[in-house]
XYZ file of N, CA and C in Angstrom:
534
model
N -22.835 41.734 15.502
C -23.921 41.069 15.167
C -25.476 41.008 15.961
N -26.343 40.886 15.103
C -28.020 41.313 15.679
C -28.110 39.310 15.487
N -29.369 39.669 16.714
C -29.597 38.319 16.707
C -30.510 37.961 15.578
N -31.084 38.584 15.219
C -31.840 37.798 13.754
C -30.750 36.861 12.952
N -29.107 38.199 12.995
C -28.269 37.288 11.811
C -27.396 36.121 12.816
N -27.771 36.298 13.999
C -26.767 34.933 15.092
C -27.832 33.774 14.560
N -29.317 33.808 14.784
C -29.994 33.544 14.754
C -30.320 32.038 13.767
N -30.048 33.384 12.630
C -29.950 32.702 10.802
C -28.974 31.788 10.866
N -27.826 31.956 11.076
C -26.853 31.562 10.918
C -26.860 29.927 11.858
N -27.117 29.940 12.766
C -27.251 28.803 13.237
C -28.253 27.990 13.027
N -29.353 28.610 12.619
C -30.489 27.748 11.959
C -30.074 27.567 10.679
N -29.089 28.160 9.733
C -28.260 27.035 8.436
C -27.316 26.485 8.824
N -26.733 26.641 9.954
C -25.736 25.380 10.543
C -26.682 24.560 11.132
N -27.299 24.497 11.747
C -28.433 22.947 12.354
C -28.708 22.609 10.708
N -29.382 22.828 9.570
C -30.324 22.626 8.555
C -28.710 21.897 7.431
N -27.722 22.254 7.438
C -26.800 22.065 7.120
C -26.785 20.811 7.705
N -26.321 20.712 8.912
C -26.003 19.315 9.709
C -27.009 18.589 9.540
N -28.080 18.388 9.461
C -29.499 17.579 9.341
C -29.407 17.011 7.799
N -28.852 18.090 7.101
C -29.020 17.447 5.785
C -27.666 16.436 5.746
N -26.591 16.596 5.885
C -25.692 15.567 5.944
C -25.436 14.549 6.646
N -26.297 14.796 7.797
C -26.695 13.649 8.553
C -27.829 12.728 7.606
N -28.842 12.975 6.946
C -29.320 12.221 6.480
C -28.771 11.506 4.801
N -28.078 11.889 4.838
C -27.091 11.282 3.697
C -26.221 10.383 4.080
N -27.081 8.973 2.996
C -26.450 7.996 3.620
C -25.182 7.222 2.730
N -24.030 6.646 2.990
C -23.156 5.861 1.747
C -23.029 4.118 2.387
N -23.817 3.391 2.922
C -23.810 2.384 3.379
C -23.876 1.263 1.759
N -25.109 2.154 0.765
C -25.357 1.188 -0.098
C -24.591 1.958 -1.022
N -23.203 2.754 -1.233
C -22.156 2.738 -2.273
C -21.044 1.953 -1.542
N -20.830 1.740 -0.063
C -20.156 1.355 0.073
C -20.285 -0.515 0.056
N -21.494 -0.697 0.642
C -21.606 -2.846 0.043
C -21.463 -2.789 -1.352
N -21.479 -1.474 -1.992
C -20.646 -2.468 -3.272
C -19.634 -2.205 -3.517
N -19.029 -1.491 -3.245
C -17.199 -1.406 -3.122
C -16.856 -2.719 -2.461
N -17.411 -2.993 -1.624
C -16.622 -4.267 -0.448
C -17.424 -4.752 -0.173
N -16.737 -6.414 0.087
C -17.815 -7.690 0.287
C -17.310 -7.405 1.440
N -18.985 -7.848 2.523
C -18.857 -7.761 3.808
C -17.855 -8.701 4.430
N -17.277 -8.155 5.396
C -16.665 -8.792 6.676
C -17.058 -9.853 7.230
N -16.683 -10.860 7.134
C -16.995 -12.286 7.870
C -16.515 -11.490 9.332
N -17.527 -11.890 10.271
C -17.908 -11.579 11.889
C -16.928 -11.714 12.517
N -16.246 -10.615 13.849
C -14.828 -10.751 14.203
C -15.362 -11.100 15.478
N -14.063 -11.991 15.542
C -14.744 -12.840 17.302
C -14.311 -11.582 18.656
N -12.848 -11.338 18.138
C -11.508 -10.185 18.623
C -10.417 -11.104 18.592
N -10.300 -12.303 18.838
C -9.113 -13.399 18.988
C -7.879 -12.853 17.389
N -6.951 -13.469 18.199
C -5.920 -13.301 17.142
C -6.013 -13.869 15.709
N -6.536 -15.229 15.928
C -6.363 -15.767 14.877
C -7.827 -15.630 13.753
N -8.249 -14.677 13.909
C -9.203 -14.014 13.085
C -8.444 -14.183 11.627
N -9.398 -14.397 10.599
C -9.073 -14.475 9.410
C -8.795 -12.968 8.670
N -7.830 -12.763 8.033
C -7.398 -11.716 7.345
C -8.990 -11.228 6.183
N -8.611 -10.000 6.444
C -10.082 -9.631 5.308
C -9.403 -10.319 3.896
N -10.042 -10.982 3.397
C -10.048 -11.382 2.223
C -9.581 -13.148 1.991
N -9.393 -13.606 3.293
C -8.885 -14.283 3.104
C -9.422 -15.417 4.275
N -11.300 -15.461 4.571
C -12.106 -16.187 5.249
C -12.783 -17.407 4.864
N -12.242 -17.576 3.668
C -12.515 -19.615 3.228
C -11.306 -19.905 2.650
N -10.556 -19.525 3.259
C -8.863 -20.555 3.113
C -9.198 -22.162 3.933
N -9.252 -22.913 2.926
C -9.888 -24.875 3.472
C -8.457 -24.811 4.010
N -8.683 -25.002 4.996
C -7.821 -25.775 6.688
C -7.184 -27.034 5.441
N -5.239 -26.713 5.931
C -5.069 -28.371 5.468
C -5.037 -27.615 3.841
N -4.859 -26.383 3.529
C -4.519 -26.093 2.034
C -3.131 -25.407 2.019
N -2.444 -25.334 0.594
C -1.866 -24.599 0.882
C -1.455 -23.399 1.423
N -2.686 -22.610 1.192
C -2.931 -20.950 1.711
C -2.602 -21.236 2.442
N -3.666 -22.095 3.386
C -3.567 -22.164 4.850
C -2.208 -22.265 5.013
N -1.568 -23.394 4.495
C -0.094 -23.609 5.379
C 0.708 -22.314 5.287
N 0.596 -21.334 4.330
C 1.549 -20.047 4.295
C 1.256 -19.196 5.127
N -0.378 -19.020 5.525
C -0.759 -18.432 6.042
C -1.243 -18.017 7.401
N -0.521 -19.480 7.802
C -1.121 -19.555 9.797
C 0.377 -20.104 10.050
N 0.635 -20.686 9.472
C 2.400 -21.282 9.767
C 3.811 -20.472 9.436
N 3.592 -19.905 8.060
C 4.837 -19.401 7.223
C 5.934 -20.246 7.246
N 6.146 -20.077 5.741
C 7.650 -21.072 5.211
C 8.835 -20.945 4.917
N 8.823 -19.478 5.248
C 10.482 -19.490 5.401
C 10.866 -19.123 7.039
N 12.472 -19.545 7.095
C 12.892 -19.133 7.816
C 14.172 -18.528 7.820
N 15.479 -18.124 8.034
C 16.123 -17.243 8.185
C 17.809 -17.773 8.881
N 19.029 -17.019 8.476
C 19.951 -17.761 9.160
C 21.045 -16.771 9.668
N 22.227 -16.833 10.279
C 22.931 -15.948 9.960
C 23.395 -16.043 8.808
N 24.854 -14.784 8.767
C 26.018 -14.989 7.790
C 27.054 -16.027 8.372
N 27.114 -16.590 7.490
C 27.934 -17.958 6.733
C 27.199 -19.222 8.192
N 26.320 -19.516 8.593
C 25.777 -20.403 9.383
C 24.534 -20.969 8.939
N 24.526 -22.665 9.581
C 23.261 -23.378 9.270
C 22.220 -23.521 10.030
N 22.830 -22.722 11.587
C 22.161 -23.004 12.402
C 21.396 -22.525 12.599
N 20.110 -23.261 13.340
C 18.928 -23.048 13.428
C 18.514 -21.572 14.781
N 18.433 -20.904 14.561
C 18.226 -19.824 15.956
C 16.383 -20.096 16.459
N 16.266 -19.378 17.700
C 14.963 -19.820 18.511
C 14.052 -19.986 17.542
N 13.965 -18.955 16.933
C 12.794 -18.030 16.175
C 12.647 -18.788 14.891
N 13.577 -19.474 14.147
C 13.771 -20.686 13.230
C 12.775 -21.977 13.734
N 13.754 -22.237 14.861
C 12.915 -23.561 15.245
C 11.372 -23.317 15.740
N 10.920 -22.314 15.917
C 9.660 -21.673 16.671
C 8.536 -22.332 15.326
N 9.193 -21.532 14.159
C 8.215 -21.688 12.868
C 8.472 -23.331 12.225
N 9.532 -24.064 12.651
C 9.340 -24.962 11.952
C 8.776 -26.048 13.072
N 8.795 -25.576 14.101
C 8.076 -26.111 14.889
C 6.092 -26.091 14.434
N 5.892 -24.667 14.184
C 4.531 -24.567 13.554
C 4.744 -25.703 12.194
N 5.037 -26.091 11.397
C 5.459 -26.153 10.178
C 5.213 -28.285 10.378
N 6.097 -28.357 11.467
C 6.118 -29.432 11.704
C 4.665 -30.122 12.387
N 4.072 -29.520 13.213
C 3.189 -30.058 13.522
C 1.597 -29.640 12.651
N 1.838 -28.956 11.483
C 0.882 -28.423 10.325
C 0.866 -29.725 9.702
N 1.820 -30.042 9.296
C 2.597 -31.478 8.356
C 2.087 -32.443 8.539
N 2.515 -33.047 10.100
C 1.579 -34.222 11.104
C 0.289 -34.074 10.960
N -0.429 -32.659 10.658
C -2.092 -33.002 10.838
C -2.308 -33.281 9.237
N -1.602 -32.788 8.584
C -1.771 -32.536 7.259
C -1.160 -33.733 6.373
N -0.893 -34.972 6.519
C 0.011 -35.831 5.910
C 0.386 -36.211 4.768
N -0.430 -35.832 3.506
C -0.811 -35.984 2.318
C 0.132 -34.984 1.389
N 0.498 -34.175 2.510
C 1.762 -33.202 1.479
C 3.070 -33.319 1.470
N 3.831 -33.416 0.396
C 5.170 -33.406 0.830
C 5.744 -32.076 0.450
N 6.963 -32.262 0.952
C 7.523 -30.880 1.175
C 8.844 -30.739 0.531
N 9.213 -29.780 -0.637
C 10.669 -29.575 -0.856
C 11.140 -27.669 0.061
N 12.417 -28.501 0.211
C 13.063 -27.550 1.297
C 13.976 -26.394 0.341
N 13.845 -25.717 0.298
C 14.798 -25.096 -0.820
C 15.736 -23.558 -0.230
N 16.853 -24.389 -0.021
C 17.856 -23.130 0.357
C 18.809 -22.114 -0.140
N 18.878 -21.220 0.717
C 19.293 -19.721 -0.617
C 20.447 -19.277 0.446
N 21.732 -18.405 -0.056
C 22.733 -17.604 0.699
C 22.809 -16.441 -0.318
N 22.689 -15.970 0.491
C 23.060 -14.271 -0.048
C 24.868 -14.075 -0.783
N 25.547 -13.060 -1.355
C 26.661 -13.239 -2.023
C 27.918 -12.690 -1.196
N 28.065 -13.642 -0.098
C 29.207 -13.537 0.958
C 30.407 -14.364 0.756
N 30.408 -15.088 -0.409
C 31.353 -16.235 -0.837
C 31.269 -15.944 -2.359
N 32.218 -17.553 -2.259
C 31.819 -17.815 -3.669
C 30.810 -18.685 -3.962
N 30.587 -19.078 -4.684
C 29.334 -19.390 -5.218
C 29.309 -20.616 -5.461
N 30.296 -21.568 -5.056
C 30.706 -23.137 -5.150
C 30.524 -22.740 -3.586
N 30.344 -22.038 -2.235
C 30.909 -22.059 -1.053
C 29.272 -22.214 -0.786
N 28.550 -20.725 -1.515
C 27.468 -20.622 -0.673
C 25.979 -21.166 -1.694
N 26.499 -22.546 -2.163
C 25.818 -23.518 -3.102
C 25.946 -24.623 -1.857
N 26.780 -25.294 -1.147
C 27.395 -25.828 0.191
C 26.762 -25.115 1.164
N 26.705 -23.907 1.318
C 25.961 -23.266 2.892
C 24.789 -23.486 2.542
N 24.181 -23.028 1.408
C 22.495 -22.790 1.150
C 22.104 -24.503 1.272
N 22.919 -25.846 1.155
C 22.651 -27.050 0.888
C 22.544 -27.383 2.376
N 23.589 -26.860 3.353
C 23.543 -27.601 4.643
C 22.063 -26.646 5.862
N 22.045 -25.657 5.039
C 20.815 -25.047 5.776
C 19.254 -25.558 5.606
N 19.293 -26.214 3.995
C 17.973 -26.644 3.537
C 18.017 -28.235 4.544
N 18.982 -28.714 4.786
C 19.201 -29.966 5.261
C 19.037 -30.010 6.603
N 19.230 -28.774 7.266
C 19.487 -28.192 8.713
C 17.727 -28.522 9.187
N 17.109 -27.790 8.011
C 15.719 -27.728 8.216
C 14.883 -28.597 7.749
N 15.273 -29.887 7.086
C 14.974 -30.703 7.227
C 15.236 -32.003 8.132
N 15.988 -31.850 8.818
C 16.249 -32.767 10.023
C 15.785 -31.800 11.842
N 15.008 -31.616 11.304
C 14.527 -30.602 12.527
C 13.310 -30.760 12.743
N 12.523 -30.971 11.252
C 11.480 -31.458 11.208
C 10.883 -33.034 11.398
N 11.922 -33.994 10.859
C 11.614 -35.055 10.900
C 12.287 -35.740 12.686
N 12.453 -34.625 13.117
C 13.582 -34.698 14.529
C 11.903 -34.544 15.115
N 10.929 -33.600 14.277
C 9.518 -33.371 15.212
C 8.756 -34.284 14.941
N 9.112 -35.466 13.824
C 7.575 -36.535 13.427
C 7.523 -36.891 11.831
N 7.777 -35.720 11.353
C 7.753 -35.522 9.958
C 8.351 -36.915 9.278
N 7.717 -37.741 8.300
C 8.226 -38.507 7.909
C 9.296 -37.913 6.759
N 10.395 -38.256 6.984
C 11.517 -38.194 6.233
C 10.993 -38.020 5.039
N 10.709 -39.403 3.919
C 10.012 -39.518 2.858
C 9.167 -38.956 2.389
N 9.032 -38.267 3.458
C 7.994 -36.926 2.710
C 8.809 -36.017 1.944
N 9.610 -35.160 2.606
C 10.714 -34.615 2.049
C 11.766 -34.588 1.419
N 12.472 -33.642 0.593
C 14.030 -33.101 -0.229
C 14.394 -31.842 0.279
N 15.396 -32.008 0.421
C 16.398 -30.328 0.067
C 17.042 -30.260 -0.822
N 17.120 -29.000 -1.311
C 18.735 -28.871 -2.329
C 18.401 -27.003 -1.766
N 19.817 -27.048 -1.704
C 20.396 -25.782 -1.740
C 20.787 -24.743 -3.036
N 20.702 -23.995 -3.128
C 20.185 -23.274 -4.659
C 21.751 -21.893 -4.033
N 22.336 -21.846 -3.276
C 23.553 -20.892 -3.353
C 23.156 -19.389 -3.229
N 23.444 -18.821 -4.287
C 23.528 -16.979 -4.429
C 22.812 -16.893 -5.427
N 21.543 -17.933 -6.044
C 21.078 -17.673 -7.917
C 19.539 -17.006 -7.352
N 19.030 -17.333 -6.447
C 17.909 -16.313 -5.935
C 17.537 -15.386 -5.539
N 18.133 -14.459 -5.033
C 18.082 -13.535 -4.727
C 16.855 -13.286 -4.049
N 16.169 -12.665 -3.578
C 15.262 -12.243 -2.845
C 15.326 -10.477 -3.471
N 16.847 -10.097 -2.605
C 17.260 -8.934 -2.723
C 18.292 -8.611 -3.411
N 18.518 -7.961 -4.105
C 20.357 -7.362 -4.706
C 20.765 -6.309 -4.005
N 21.158 -6.326 -2.686
C 21.674 -5.190 -2.175
C 23.049 -5.646 -1.578
N 23.849 -4.051 -0.371
C 24.943 -4.639 0.240
C 24.662 -3.703 1.761
N 23.229 -3.896 1.772
C 23.791 -3.778 3.513
C 23.179 -4.538 3.900
N 23.667 -4.277 5.453
C 23.793 -6.115 5.924
C 22.084 -6.420 6.497
N 21.717 -5.575 6.567
C 19.539 -5.673 7.059
C 18.645 -6.202 6.001
N 19.709 -5.909 4.580
C 19.017 -6.154 3.436
C 19.592 -7.863 3.715
N 20.739 -8.392 3.267
C 21.304 -9.673 2.669
C 20.282 -10.384 3.235
N 20.277 -10.279 4.423
C 19.268 -11.509 5.756
C 18.309 -12.269 5.041
N 17.707 -11.394 4.230
C 16.471 -11.612 3.821
C 17.126 -12.906 2.778
N 17.810 -12.642 2.255
C 18.751 -13.903 0.864
C 19.224 -15.599 1.573
N 19.355 -14.639 3.051
C 19.736 -16.403 4.238
C 18.402 -16.717 4.169
N 18.067 -18.010 3.719
C 17.005 -18.395 4.042
C 16.816 -20.162 3.338
N 15.575 -20.284 4.189
C 14.947 -21.650 3.755
C 13.388 -21.662 3.304
N 13.297 -22.194 2.320
C 12.034 -21.475 1.767
C 11.412 -23.237 1.851
N 9.846 -23.246 2.590
C 9.292 -24.848 2.438
C 8.370 -24.645 1.410
N 8.138 -25.019 0.649
C 7.278 -25.281 -0.342
C 6.748 -27.332 -0.529
N 5.638 -26.436 -0.226
C 4.344 -27.916 -0.191
C 4.305 -28.996 -1.543
N 4.514 -29.726 -1.832
C 4.029 -30.409 -3.722
C 3.002 -31.390 -2.744
N 1.892 -31.832 -4.396
C 1.161 -32.799 -4.126
C 2.210 -34.001 -4.683
N 3.652 -34.383 -5.618
C 4.480 -35.046 -6.164
C 5.662 -34.719 -6.017
N 6.617 -35.609 -5.963
C 7.852 -35.196 -5.979
C 8.183 -34.667 -7.352
N 9.590 -34.200 -6.751
C 10.031 -33.025 -8.121
C 10.503 -34.243 -9.601
N 10.801 -34.059 -10.979
C 11.263 -34.696 -11.726
C 12.644 -34.711 -11.250
N 13.337 -35.881 -11.976
C 14.460 -35.672 -11.568
C 15.549 -35.591 -12.514
């Protein structure tokens, strides 16, 4: 390779680099994506798109506390993970006393329909009793067991069925009609 050819190749490469560096996609990116809220590096920074969730709102409850707890097969016993979630729910509910809550119990399909309905009611009742023990007024809560009528996942694997063995806490502004 001659000195002139090598020089020309390096000059061409440098020109291409400068041309690419001069291109800016800032304007295009700002049109496609909203500006993210400044992050502090803390674990409680809002997720992008959720910066404007009002404290004390239903969205706040779902995002910051969690509304589902899970159970072992054929059990209505609260484990340590469920109790930790319920502790967070109780603290949030005690700070936001205007909300009512419906605790919905569910089961998988590992038994008869009547057995699963009874078990799902026991699960919802266990969650309600725990919340009451943490200071949530029992008059604000009601529990309903749905058995296996409302499966999240229709599956046969044990790891999948656990998703159906749950209690979901739903906030309400008024009691359900009877």
